[in-house]
JSON list of C-alpha atoms in Angstrom, two decimals:
[
{"chain": "A", "resi": 1, "resn": "ALA", "atom": "CA", "xyz": [29.12, 23.89, 8.61]},
{"chain": "A", "resi": 2, "resn": "GLN", "atom": "CA", "xyz": [27.71, 23.34, 5.20]},
{"chain": "A", "resi": 3, "resn": "LYS", "atom": "CA", "xyz": [24.41, 24.03, 4.73]},
{"chain": "A", "resi": 4, "resn": "VAL", "atom": "CA", "xyz": [21.83, 23.59, 1.47]},
{"chain": "A", "resi": 5, "resn": "THR", "atom": "CA", "xyz": [18.42, 24.86, 1.57]},
{"chain": "A", "resi": 6, "resn": "GLN", "atom": "CA", "xyz": [15.73, 23.36, -1.35]},
{"chain": "A", "resi": 7, "resn": "ALA", "atom": "CA", "xyz": [12.49, 25.91, -0.30]},
{"chain": "A", "resi": 8, "resn": "GLN", "atom": "CA", "xyz": [10.44, 24.02, -2.51]},
{"chain": "A", "resi": 9, "resn": "THR", "atom": "CA", "xyz": [9.15, 20.75, -0.51]},
{"chain": "A", "resi": 10, "resn": "GLU", "atom": "CA", "xyz": [6.48, 19.82, -3.06]},
{"chain": "A", "resi": 11, "resn": "ILE", "atom": "CA", "xyz": [5.93, 21.09, -6.63]},
{"chain": "A", "resi": 12, "resn": "SER", "atom": "CA", "xyz": [3.05, 19.69, -8.86]},
{"chain": "A", "resi": 13, "resn": "VAL", "atom": "CA", "xyz": [2.91, 20.13, -12.91]},
{"chain": "A", "resi": 14, "resn": "VAL", "atom": "CA", "xyz": [0.96, 18.90, -15.15]},
{"chain": "A", "resi": 15, "resn": "GLU", "atom": "CA", "xyz": [2.78, 17.05, -17.89]},
{"chain": "A", "resi": 16, "resn": "LYS", "atom": "CA", "xyz": [4.75, 19.62, -20.85]},
{"chain": "A", "resi": 17, "resn": "GLU", "atom": "CA", "xyz": [5.12, 22.51, -18.34]},
{"chain": "A", "resi": 18, "resn": "ASP", "atom": "CA", "xyz": [8.74, 23.19, -17.39]},
{"chain": "A", "resi": 19, "resn": "VAL", "atom": "CA", "xyz": [9.96, 23.07, -14.38]},
{"chain": "A", "resi": 20, "resn": "THR", "atom": "CA", "xyz": [12.20, 24.54, -11.88]},
{"chain": "A", "resi": 21, "resn": "LEU", "atom": "CA", "xyz": [13.85, 22.79, -8.22]},
{"chain": "A", "resi": 22, "resn": "ASP", "atom": "CA", "xyz": [15.53, 25.52, -6.25]},
{"chain": "A", "resi": 23, "resn": "CYS", "atom": "CA", "xyz": [18.38, 25.05, -4.51]},
{"chain": "A", "resi": 24, "resn": "VAL", "atom": "CA", "xyz": [20.73, 27.30, -2.06]},
{"chain": "A", "resi": 25, "resn": "TYR", "atom": "CA", "xyz": [24.06, 26.62, -0.48]},
{"chain": "A", "resi": 26, "resn": "GLU", "atom": "CA", "xyz": [26.55, 27.43, 2.05]},
{"chain": "A", "resi": 27, "resn": "THR", "atom": "CA", "xyz": [29.94, 26.96, 2.39]},
{"chain": "A", "resi": 28, "resn": "ARG", "atom": "CA", "xyz": [33.25, 27.97, 3.85]},
{"chain": "A", "resi": 29, "resn": "ASP", "atom": "CA", "xyz": [35.41, 26.21, 0.86]},
{"chain": "A", "resi": 30, "resn": "THR", "atom": "CA", "xyz": [36.72, 28.28, -1.79]},
{"chain": "A", "resi": 31, "resn": "THR", "atom": "CA", "xyz": [36.99, 24.32, -3.64]},
{"chain": "A", "resi": 32, "resn": "TYR", "atom": "CA", "xyz": [33.30, 22.75, -3.68]},
{"chain": "A", "resi": 33, "resn": "TYR", "atom": "CA", "xyz": [31.30, 20.43, -5.88]},
{"chain": "A", "resi": 34, "resn": "LEU", "atom": "CA", "xyz": [27.43, 20.40, -6.25]},
{"chain": "A", "resi": 35, "resn": "PHE", "atom": "CA", "xyz": [25.47, 17.63, -7.34]},
{"chain": "A", "resi": 36, "resn": "TRP", "atom": "CA", "xyz": [21.63, 16.57, -8.07]},
{"chain": "A", "resi": 37, "resn": "TYR", "atom": "CA", "xyz": [20.00, 13.45, -7.19]},
{"chain": "A", "resi": 38, "resn": "LYS", "atom": "CA", "xyz": [16.36, 11.85, -8.09]},
{"chain": "A", "resi": 39, "resn": "GLN", "atom": "CA", "xyz": [14.98, 9.63, -6.22]},
{"chain": "A", "resi": 40, "resn": "PRO", "atom": "CA", "xyz": [12.27, 7.50, -7.70]},
{"chain": "A", "resi": 41, "resn": "PRO", "atom": "CA", "xyz": [9.85, 5.70, -5.09]},
{"chain": "A", "resi": 42, "resn": "SER", "atom": "CA", "xyz": [12.00, 2.65, -5.43]},
{"chain": "A", "resi": 43, "resn": "GLY", "atom": "CA", "xyz": [14.26, 4.05, -3.00]},
{"chain": "A", "resi": 44, "resn": "GLU", "atom": "CA", "xyz": [17.94, 4.16, -5.01]},
{"chain": "A", "resi": 45, "resn": "LEU", "atom": "CA", "xyz": [19.53, 7.53, -5.38]},
{"chain": "A", "resi": 46, "resn": "VAL", "atom": "CA", "xyz": [20.05, 8.57, -9.23]},
{"chain": "A", "resi": 47, "resn": "PHE", "atom": "CA", "xyz": [22.93, 10.65, -9.80]},
{"chain": "A", "resi": 48, "resn": "LEU", "atom": "CA", "xyz": [21.90, 13.83, -12.96]},
{"chain": "A", "resi": 49, "resn": "ILE", "atom": "CA", "xyz": [24.64, 16.13, -12.65]},
{"chain": "A", "resi": 50, "resn": "ARG", "atom": "CA", "xyz": [28.26, 17.58, -10.74]},
{"chain": "A", "resi": 51, "resn": "ARG", "atom": "CA", "xyz": [29.45, 20.53, -10.76]},
{"chain": "A", "resi": 52, "resn": "ASN", "atom": "CA", "xyz": [32.24, 22.22, -9.44]},
{"chain": "A", "resi": 53, "resn": "SER", "atom": "CA", "xyz": [32.90, 25.65, -7.49]},
{"chain": "A", "resi": 54, "resn": "PHE", "atom": "CA", "xyz": [35.32, 26.75, -10.42]},
{"chain": "A", "resi": 55, "resn": "ASP", "atom": "CA", "xyz": [33.64, 26.10, -13.25]},
{"chain": "A", "resi": 56, "resn": "GLU", "atom": "CA", "xyz": [30.28, 28.15, -13.77]},
{"chain": "A", "resi": 57, "resn": "GLN", "atom": "CA", "xyz": [29.28, 27.05, -17.04]},
{"chain": "A", "resi": 58, "resn": "ASN", "atom": "CA", "xyz": [25.61, 25.90, -17.12]},
{"chain": "A", "resi": 59, "resn": "GLU", "atom": "CA", "xyz": [24.81, 23.33, -18.87]},
{"chain": "A", "resi": 60, "resn": "ILE", "atom": "CA", "xyz": [21.72, 21.49, -21.32]},
{"chain": "A", "resi": 61, "resn": "SER", "atom": "CA", "xyz": [21.69, 17.71, -21.55]},
{"chain": "A", "resi": 62, "resn": "GLY", "atom": "CA", "xyz": [18.54, 16.87, -23.94]},
{"chain": "A", "resi": 63, "resn": "ARG", "atom": "CA", "xyz": [15.18, 18.12, -21.01]},
{"chain": "A", "resi": 64, "resn": "TYR", "atom": "CA", "xyz": [17.41, 18.86, -18.24]},
{"chain": "A", "resi": 65, "resn": "SER", "atom": "CA", "xyz": [19.32, 22.05, -17.50]},
{"chain": "A", "resi": 66, "resn": "TRP", "atom": "CA", "xyz": [21.34, 23.42, -15.07]},
{"chain": "A", "resi": 67, "resn": "ASN", "atom": "CA", "xyz": [22.13, 27.66, -13.59]},
{"chain": "A", "resi": 68, "resn": "PHE", "atom": "CA", "xyz": [25.04, 27.51, -11.25]},
{"chain": "A", "resi": 69, "resn": "GLN", "atom": "CA", "xyz": [25.18, 31.01, -9.92]},
{"chain": "A", "resi": 70, "resn": "LYS", "atom": "CA", "xyz": [28.57, 31.30, -7.23]},
{"chain": "A", "resi": 71, "resn": "SER", "atom": "CA", "xyz": [27.41, 35.41, -6.64]},
{"chain": "A", "resi": 72, "resn": "THR", "atom": "CA", "xyz": [23.78, 33.90, -5.72]},
{"chain": "A", "resi": 73, "resn": "SER", "atom": "CA", "xyz": [25.23, 30.80, -4.36]},
{"chain": "A", "resi": 74, "resn": "SER", "atom": "CA", "xyz": [22.16, 29.01, -5.75]},
{"chain": "A", "resi": 75, "resn": "PHE", "atom": "CA", "xyz": [22.13, 25.67, -8.00]},
{"chain": "A", "resi": 76, "resn": "ASN", "atom": "CA", "xyz": [19.31, 25.32, -9.77]},
{"chain": "A", "resi": 77, "resn": "PHE", "atom": "CA", "xyz": [17.94, 22.66, -12.30]},
{"chain": "A", "resi": 78, "resn": "THR", "atom": "CA", "xyz": [14.72, 22.85, -14.73]},
{"chain": "A", "resi": 79, "resn": "ILE", "atom": "CA", "xyz": [13.47, 20.00, -16.32]},
{"chain": "A", "resi": 80, "resn": "THR", "atom": "CA", "xyz": [11.69, 21.03, -19.83]},
{"chain": "A", "resi": 81, "resn": "ALA", "atom": "CA", "xyz": [8.75, 19.32, -21.42]},
{"chain": "A", "resi": 82, "resn": "SER", "atom": "CA", "xyz": [7.60, 17.69, -17.95]},
{"chain": "A", "resi": 83, "resn": "GLN", "atom": "CA", "xyz": [7.03, 14.05, -18.54]},
{"chain": "A", "resi": 84, "resn": "VAL", "atom": "CA", "xyz": [4.99, 11.79, -15.59]},
{"chain": "A", "resi": 85, "resn": "VAL", "atom": "CA", "xyz": [8.79, 9.57, -15.45]},
{"chain": "A", "resi": 86, "resn": "ASP", "atom": "CA", "xyz": [9.77, 12.92, -13.52]},
{"chain": "A", "resi": 87, "resn": "SER", "atom": "CA", "xyz": [7.99, 12.05, -10.29]},
{"chain": "A", "resi": 88, "resn": "ALA", "atom": "CA", "xyz": [10.20, 12.06, -8.11]},
{"chain": "A", "resi": 89, "resn": "VAL", "atom": "CA", "xyz": [12.25, 13.04, -5.15]},
{"chain": "A", "resi": 90, "resn": "TYR", "atom": "CA", "xyz": [14.91, 15.66, -6.46]},
{"chain": "A", "resi": 91, "resn": "PHE", "atom": "CA", "xyz": [18.11, 15.89, -4.00]},
{"chain": "A", "resi": 92, "resn": "CYS", "atom": "CA", "xyz": [20.70, 18.90, -4.12]},
{"chain": "A", "resi": 93, "resn": "ALA", "atom": "CA", "xyz": [24.12, 17.92, -2.34]},
{"chain": "A", "resi": 94, "resn": "LEU", "atom": "CA", "xyz": [27.33, 19.69, -2.14]},
{"chain": "A", "resi": 95, "resn": "ARG", "atom": "CA", "xyz": [30.11, 18.36, -1.14]},
{"chain": "A", "resi": 96, "resn": "GLY", "atom": "CA", "xyz": [33.57, 20.74, 0.23]},
{"chain": "A", "resi": 97, "resn": "GLY", "atom": "CA", "xyz": [37.00, 20.53, -0.99]},
{"chain": "A", "resi": 98, "resn": "THR", "atom": "CA", "xyz": [38.12, 19.12, 2.26]},
{"chain": "A", "resi": 99, "resn": "SER", "atom": "CA", "xyz": [35.60, 17.07, 3.45]},
{"chain": "A", "resi": 100, "resn": "TYR", "atom": "CA", "xyz": [36.41, 14.50, 1.13]},
{"chain": "A", "resi": 101, "resn": "GLY", "atom": "CA", "xyz": [33.47, 12.17, 0.76]},
{"chain": "A", "resi": 102, "resn": "LYS", "atom": "CA", "xyz": [30.80, 13.79, 2.90]},
{"chain": "A", "resi": 103, "resn": "LEU", "atom": "CA", "xyz": [27.16, 15.16, 1.00]},
{"chain": "A", "resi": 104, "resn": "THR", "atom": "CA", "xyz": [25.73, 17.23, 2.80]},
{"chain": "A", "resi": 105, "resn": "PHE", "atom": "CA", "xyz": [21.45, 17.17, 1.22]},
{"chain": "A", "resi": 106, "resn": "GLY", "atom": "CA", "xyz": [18.76, 19.23, 1.00]},
{"chain": "A", "resi": 107, "resn": "GLN", "atom": "CA", "xyz": [15.46, 18.37, 2.18]},
{"chain": "A", "resi": 108, "resn": "GLY", "atom": "CA", "xyz": [14.47, 17.48, -1.53]},
{"chain": "A", "resi": 109, "resn": "THR", "atom": "CA", "xyz": [11.82, 18.84, -3.28]},
{"chain": "A", "resi": 110, "resn": "ILE", "atom": "CA", "xyz": [9.18, 16.59, -4.17]},
{"chain": "A", "resi": 111, "resn": "LEU", "atom": "CA", "xyz": [8.69, 16.35, -7.79]},
{"chain": "A", "resi": 112, "resn": "THR", "atom": "CA", "xyz": [4.54, 15.32, -8.91]},
{"chain": "A", "resi": 113, "resn": "VAL", "atom": "CA", "xyz": [3.72, 15.54, -12.77]},
{"chain": "A", "resi": 114, "resn": "HIS", "atom": "CA", "xyz": [0.23, 15.21, -13.57]},
{"chain": "A", "resi": 115, "resn": "PRO", "atom": "CA", "xyz": [-1.08, 13.64, -16.58]},
{"chain": "B", "resi": 1, "resn": "GLU", "atom": "CA", "xyz": [29.68, -3.16, -14.74]},
{"chain": "B", "resi": 2, "resn": "THR", "atom": "CA", "xyz": [27.87, -4.26, -12.00]},
{"chain": "B", "resi": 3, "resn": "GLY", "atom": "CA", "xyz": [26.63, -1.12, -10.11]},
{"chain": "B", "resi": 4, "resn": "VAL", "atom": "CA", "xyz": [26.11, -0.85, -5.91]},
{"chain": "B", "resi": 5, "resn": "THR", "atom": "CA", "xyz": [24.06, -3.80, -4.14]},
{"chain": "B", "resi": 6, "resn": "GLN", "atom": "CA", "xyz": [23.29, -4.15, -1.17]},
{"chain": "B", "resi": 7, "resn": "SER", "atom": "CA", "xyz": [21.34, -6.75, 1.47]},
{"chain": "B", "resi": 8, "resn": "PRO", "atom": "CA", "xyz": [19.93, -6.91, 2.98]},
{"chain": "B", "resi": 9, "resn": "THR", "atom": "CA", "xyz": [16.42, -5.14, 1.22]},
{"chain": "B", "resi": 10, "resn": "HIS", "atom": "CA", "xyz": [14.27, -4.90, 3.99]},
{"chain": "B", "resi": 11, "resn": "LEU", "atom": "CA", "xyz": [15.21, -5.69, 7.49]},
{"chain": "B", "resi": 12, "resn": "ILE", "atom": "CA", "xyz": [12.61, -5.74, 11.12]},
{"chain": "B", "resi": 13, "resn": "LYS", "atom": "CA", "xyz": [14.28, -5.54, 14.35]},
{"chain": "B", "resi": 14, "resn": "THR", "atom": "CA", "xyz": [13.48, -4.97, 17.82]},
{"chain": "B", "resi": 15, "resn": "ARG", "atom": "CA", "xyz": [14.76, -2.32, 19.76]},
{"chain": "B", "resi": 16, "resn": "GLY", "atom": "CA", "xyz": [17.91, -3.00, 21.74]},
{"chain": "B", "resi": 17, "resn": "GLN", "atom": "CA", "xyz": [18.84, -5.60, 19.13]},
{"chain": "B", "resi": 18, "resn": "GLN", "atom": "CA", "xyz": [21.99, -5.72, 16.76]},
{"chain": "B", "resi": 19, "resn": "VAL", "atom": "CA", "xyz": [22.16, -4.79, 12.48]},
{"chain": "B", "resi": 20, "resn": "THR", "atom": "CA", "xyz": [24.69, -5.54, 9.75]},
{"chain": "B", "resi": 21, "resn": "LEU", "atom": "CA", "xyz": [23.94, -4.14, 6.67]},
{"chain": "B", "resi": 22, "resn": "ARG", "atom": "CA", "xyz": [25.85, -5.24, 3.90]},
{"chain": "B", "resi": 23, "resn": "CYS", "atom": "CA", "xyz": [27.16, -3.18, 0.58]},
{"chain": "B", "resi": 24, "resn": "SER", "atom": "CA", "xyz": [29.19, -4.30, -2.67]},
{"chain": "B", "resi": 25, "resn": "SER", "atom": "CA", "xyz": [31.08, -1.37, -4.30]},
{"chain": "B", "resi": 26, "resn": "GLN", "atom": "CA", "xyz": [30.78, -0.61, -8.11]},
{"chain": "B", "resi": 27, "resn": "SER", "atom": "CA", "xyz": [33.48, -2.34, -9.75]},
{"chain": "B", "resi": 28, "resn": "GLY", "atom": "CA", "xyz": [36.77, -0.27, -8.87]},
{"chain": "B", "resi": 29, "resn": "HIS", "atom": "CA", "xyz": [35.58, 1.78, -6.72]},
{"chain": "B", "resi": 30, "resn": "ASN", "atom": "CA", "xyz": [37.96, 1.91, -3.54]},
{"chain": "B", "resi": 31, "resn": "THR", "atom": "CA", "xyz": [35.96, 4.25, -1.61]},
{"chain": "B", "resi": 32, "resn": "VAL", "atom": "CA", "xyz": [32.39, 3.44, 0.52]},
{"chain": "B", "resi": 33, "resn": "SER", "atom": "CA", "xyz": [30.07, 6.00, 2.10]},
{"chain": "B", "resi": 34, "resn": "TRP", "atom": "CA", "xyz": [27.37, 5.18, 3.88]},
{"chain": "B", "resi": 35, "resn": "TYR", "atom": "CA", "xyz": [24.00, 6.98, 4.99]},
{"chain": "B", "resi": 36, "resn": "GLN", "atom": "CA", "xyz": [20.89, 7.26, 6.78]},
{"chain": "B", "resi": 37, "resn": "GLN", "atom": "CA", "xyz": [18.02, 8.77, 5.46]},
{"chain": "B", "resi": 38, "resn": "ALA", "atom": "CA", "xyz": [14.65, 9.28, 7.91]},
{"chain": "B", "resi": 39, "resn": "LEU", "atom": "CA", "xyz": [11.58, 9.27, 6.36]},
{"chain": "B", "resi": 40, "resn": "GLY", "atom": "CA", "xyz": [10.90, 12.98, 4.41]},
{"chain": "B", "resi": 41, "resn": "GLN", "atom": "CA", "xyz": [14.56, 14.29, 4.83]},
{"chain": "B", "resi": 42, "resn": "GLY", "atom": "CA", "xyz": [17.43, 13.86, 2.77]},
{"chain": "B", "resi": 43, "resn": "PRO", "atom": "CA", "xyz": [20.65, 11.67, 3.30]},
{"chain": "B", "resi": 44, "resn": "GLN", "atom": "CA", "xyz": [22.89, 12.44, 6.26]},
{"chain": "B", "resi": 45, "resn": "PHE", "atom": "CA", "xyz": [26.38, 11.16, 6.28]},
{"chain": "B", "resi": 46, "resn": "ILE", "atom": "CA", "xyz": [27.53, 8.55, 8.72]},
{"chain": "B", "resi": 47, "resn": "PHE", "atom": "CA", "xyz": [31.46, 8.03, 7.24]},
{"chain": "B", "resi": 48, "resn": "GLN", "atom": "CA", "xyz": [32.81, 6.49, 4.38]},
{"chain": "B", "resi": 49, "resn": "TYR", "atom": "CA", "xyz": [35.54, 4.32, 4.66]},
{"chain": "B", "resi": 50, "resn": "TYR", "atom": "CA", "xyz": [39.18, 4.38, 1.95]},
{"chain": "B", "resi": 51, "resn": "ARG", "atom": "CA", "xyz": [40.98, 0.89, 1.34]},
{"chain": "B", "resi": 52, "resn": "GLU", "atom": "CA", "xyz": [40.39, -0.44, 4.86]},
{"chain": "B", "resi": 53, "resn": "GLU", "atom": "CA", "xyz": [40.31, 2.41, 7.01]},
{"chain": "B", "resi": 54, "resn": "GLU", "atom": "CA", "xyz": [37.37, 5.19, 8.21]},
{"chain": "B", "resi": 55, "resn": "ASN", "atom": "CA", "xyz": [37.96, 8.39, 6.82]},
{"chain": "B", "resi": 56, "resn": "GLY", "atom": "CA", "xyz": [35.49, 11.23, 7.69]},
{"chain": "B", "resi": 57, "resn": "ARG", "atom": "CA", "xyz": [32.05, 10.34, 9.91]},
{"chain": "B", "resi": 58, "resn": "GLY", "atom": "CA", "xyz": [29.63, 12.22, 10.22]},
{"chain": "B", "resi": 59, "resn": "ASN", "atom": "CA", "xyz": [26.97, 12.83, 13.56]},
{"chain": "B", "resi": 60, "resn": "PHE", "atom": "CA", "xyz": [26.54, 9.53, 14.66]},
{"chain": "B", "resi": 61, "resn": "PRO", "atom": "CA", "xyz": [27.47, 7.87, 18.07]},
{"chain": "B", "resi": 62, "resn": "PRO", "atom": "CA", "xyz": [29.63, 4.91, 18.70]},
{"chain": "B", "resi": 63, "resn": "ARG", "atom": "CA", "xyz": [27.28, 2.11, 18.23]},
{"chain": "B", "resi": 64, "resn": "PHE", "atom": "CA", "xyz": [27.36, 2.83, 14.62]},
{"chain": "B", "resi": 65, "resn": "SER", "atom": "CA", "xyz": [30.19, 1.23, 13.54]},
{"chain": "B", "resi": 66, "resn": "GLY", "atom": "CA", "xyz": [31.97, -0.47, 10.13]},
{"chain": "B", "resi": 67, "resn": "LEU", "atom": "CA", "xyz": [34.37, -2.41, 8.59]},
{"chain": "B", "resi": 68, "resn": "GLN", "atom": "CA", "xyz": [36.06, -2.45, 4.31]},
{"chain": "B", "resi": 69, "resn": "PHE", "atom": "CA", "xyz": [37.41, -5.42, 3.20]},
{"chain": "B", "resi": 70, "resn": "PRO", "atom": "CA", "xyz": [39.91, -5.84, 0.78]},
{"chain": "B", "resi": 71, "resn": "ASN", "atom": "CA", "xyz": [36.95, -6.31, -2.06]},
{"chain": "B", "resi": 72, "resn": "TYR", "atom": "CA", "xyz": [35.86, -3.06, -1.08]},
{"chain": "B", "resi": 73, "resn": "SER", "atom": "CA", "xyz": [32.69, -4.59, 0.11]},
{"chain": "B", "resi": 74, "resn": "SER", "atom": "CA", "xyz": [31.47, -2.82, 3.91]},
{"chain": "B", "resi": 75, "resn": "GLU", "atom": "CA", "xyz": [29.28, -3.97, 6.29]},
{"chain": "B", "resi": 76, "resn": "LEU", "atom": "CA", "xyz": [27.63, -1.51, 8.49]},
{"chain": "B", "resi": 77, "resn": "ASN", "atom": "CA", "xyz": [26.53, -2.29, 12.13]},
{"chain": "B", "resi": 78, "resn": "VAL", "atom": "CA", "xyz": [24.20, -0.78, 14.34]},
{"chain": "B", "resi": 79, "resn": "ASN", "atom": "CA", "xyz": [24.33, -1.75, 18.03]},
{"chain": "B", "resi": 80, "resn": "ALA", "atom": "CA", "xyz": [21.43, -1.43, 21.10]},
{"chain": "B", "resi": 81, "resn": "LEU", "atom": "CA", "xyz": [19.17, -0.03, 18.18]},
{"chain": "B", "resi": 82, "resn": "GLU", "atom": "CA", "xyz": [16.20, 2.27, 19.11]},
{"chain": "B", "resi": 83, "resn": "LEU", "atom": "CA", "xyz": [13.43, 3.85, 17.56]},
{"chain": "B", "resi": 84, "resn": "ASP", "atom": "CA", "xyz": [15.29, 6.39, 15.53]},
{"chain": "B", "resi": 85, "resn": "ASP", "atom": "CA", "xyz": [17.49, 4.32, 13.40]},
{"chain": "B", "resi": 86, "resn": "SER", "atom": "CA", "xyz": [14.01, 3.14, 11.45]},
{"chain": "B", "resi": 87, "resn": "ALA", "atom": "CA", "xyz": [15.70, 4.61, 8.10]},
{"chain": "B", "resi": 88, "resn": "LEU", "atom": "CA", "xyz": [16.91, 3.96, 5.01]},
{"chain": "B", "resi": 89, "resn": "TYR", "atom": "CA", "xyz": [20.34, 3.45, 4.49]},
{"chain": "B", "resi": 90, "resn": "LEU", "atom": "CA", "xyz": [21.96, 4.07, 1.73]},
{"chain": "B", "resi": 91, "resn": "CYS", "atom": "CA", "xyz": [25.54, 3.30, 0.51]},
{"chain": "B", "resi": 92, "resn": "ALA", "atom": "CA", "xyz": [27.49, 4.55, -2.08]},
{"chain": "B", "resi": 93, "resn": "SER", "atom": "CA", "xyz": [30.57, 4.09, -3.69]},
{"chain": "B", "resi": 94, "resn": "SER", "atom": "CA", "xyz": [33.25, 6.03, -5.75]},
{"chain": "B", "resi": 95, "resn": "GLU", "atom": "CA", "xyz": [36.74, 5.99, -7.03]},
{"chain": "B", "resi": 96, "resn": "GLY", "atom": "CA", "xyz": [38.19, 7.89, -4.89]},
{"chain": "B", "resi": 97, "resn": "LEU", "atom": "CA", "xyz": [38.14, 10.49, -2.05]},
{"chain": "B", "resi": 98, "resn": "ALA", "atom": "CA", "xyz": [38.37, 13.52, -4.07]},
{"chain": "B", "resi": 99, "resn": "GLY", "atom": "CA", "xyz": [35.69, 15.41, -4.30]},
{"chain": "B", "resi": 100, "resn": "ARG", "atom": "CA", "xyz": [35.11, 15.87, -7.94]},
{"chain": "B", "resi": 101, "resn": "TYR", "atom": "CA", "xyz": [34.17, 11.89, -7.65]},
{"chain": "B", "resi": 102, "resn": "GLU", "atom": "CA", "xyz": [30.55, 11.19, -7.92]},
{"chain": "B", "resi": 103, "resn": "GLN", "atom": "CA", "xyz": [29.50, 8.94, -5.79]},
{"chain": "B", "resi": 104, "resn": "PHE", "atom": "CA", "xyz": [26.68, 5.87, -6.66]},
{"chain": "B", "resi": 105, "resn": "PHE", "atom": "CA", "xyz": [23.75, 5.13, -4.21]},
{"chain": "B", "resi": 106, "resn": "GLY", "atom": "CA", "xyz": [23.02, 1.44, -4.34]},
{"chain": "B", "resi": 107, "resn": "PRO", "atom": "CA", "xyz": [19.68, 0.62, -3.34]},
{"chain": "B", "resi": 108, "resn": "GLY", "atom": "CA", "xyz": [18.97, 1.18, 0.14]},
{"chain": "B", "resi": 109, "resn": "THR", "atom": "CA", "xyz": [17.87, -0.93, 3.46]},
{"chain": "B", "resi": 110, "resn": "ARG", "atom": "CA", "xyz": [14.68, 0.06, 4.70]},
{"chain": "B", "resi": 111, "resn": "LEU", "atom": "CA", "xyz": [15.24, -0.48, 8.88]},
{"chain": "B", "resi": 112, "resn": "THR", "atom": "CA", "xyz": [12.83, -0.79, 10.87]},
{"chain": "B", "resi": 113, "resn": "VAL", "atom": "CA", "xyz": [12.70, -1.10, 14.92]},
{"chain": "B", "resi": 114, "resn": "LEU", "atom": "CA", "xyz": [10.50, -1.83, 16.49]}
]
C-alpha cells in the first residue's frame, strides 16, 4: 500500500518569510514518482514538480526548491521569500511504478501568507 | 494548447438521483483519470481510462462508472447518489500510462447532494 503524510495541516507566515512544507511517503515499489501540486481557492490543481525515485538531485526553480531524500522517504518543498499569491493548499502525491495512473495524495497543507 | 476542461462547474442533485460529469482532455493526451476530493481532504483516485478502456480503479463502488470516447474525452457517471458523494470531482489527463507522465488537472465539478 502507498501512503503520503503531510503532517502540517496549516502554516501561517508573513510575507517574505521562507516556508518549508513537509512530505513523507511510503511505498514498496522500487521505482516511483513524487509530485507537488498547488490548489488555489479556485480549486484547480496546478502541477509544480515531479521527481523520479532514481533521481535524487535536488532542484531550485526561482523561489521554489525541493529536497528529496530517499533515505528518510521525504520530499520537502520550500518557498523562499513567500508572497501573498503563494497562499493555497499544497499537496504532495506519489505514484508507484506499477500503479500507473493512480496518484496517492497527502491530506494537504494550507499555507496562508499574510501581507 | 487547450488545457483540461470540465463541465458543469457546479451541480446540485438530490439523494437517489444520477449524475454525469464531463471532461475534455488536453490536446495530445490519451489518458484520463478521475478523482474525488471531499472538503478538507486530498483527492482520492476513482479510476483511469486509457484508449477507451478502464485501466485501474480505486476503492469506489460500482455505481461509479465511466466512459472514454475516441477523442479521449471522458464521462464520470454516478448512480443512486448519496450525501457522501458531495465533493469536488477532478479530471486529469496525461500523455500516457507511464508513471513519468505528469497529470494535468481540470478546474473540477463541485457536486452537492441534498
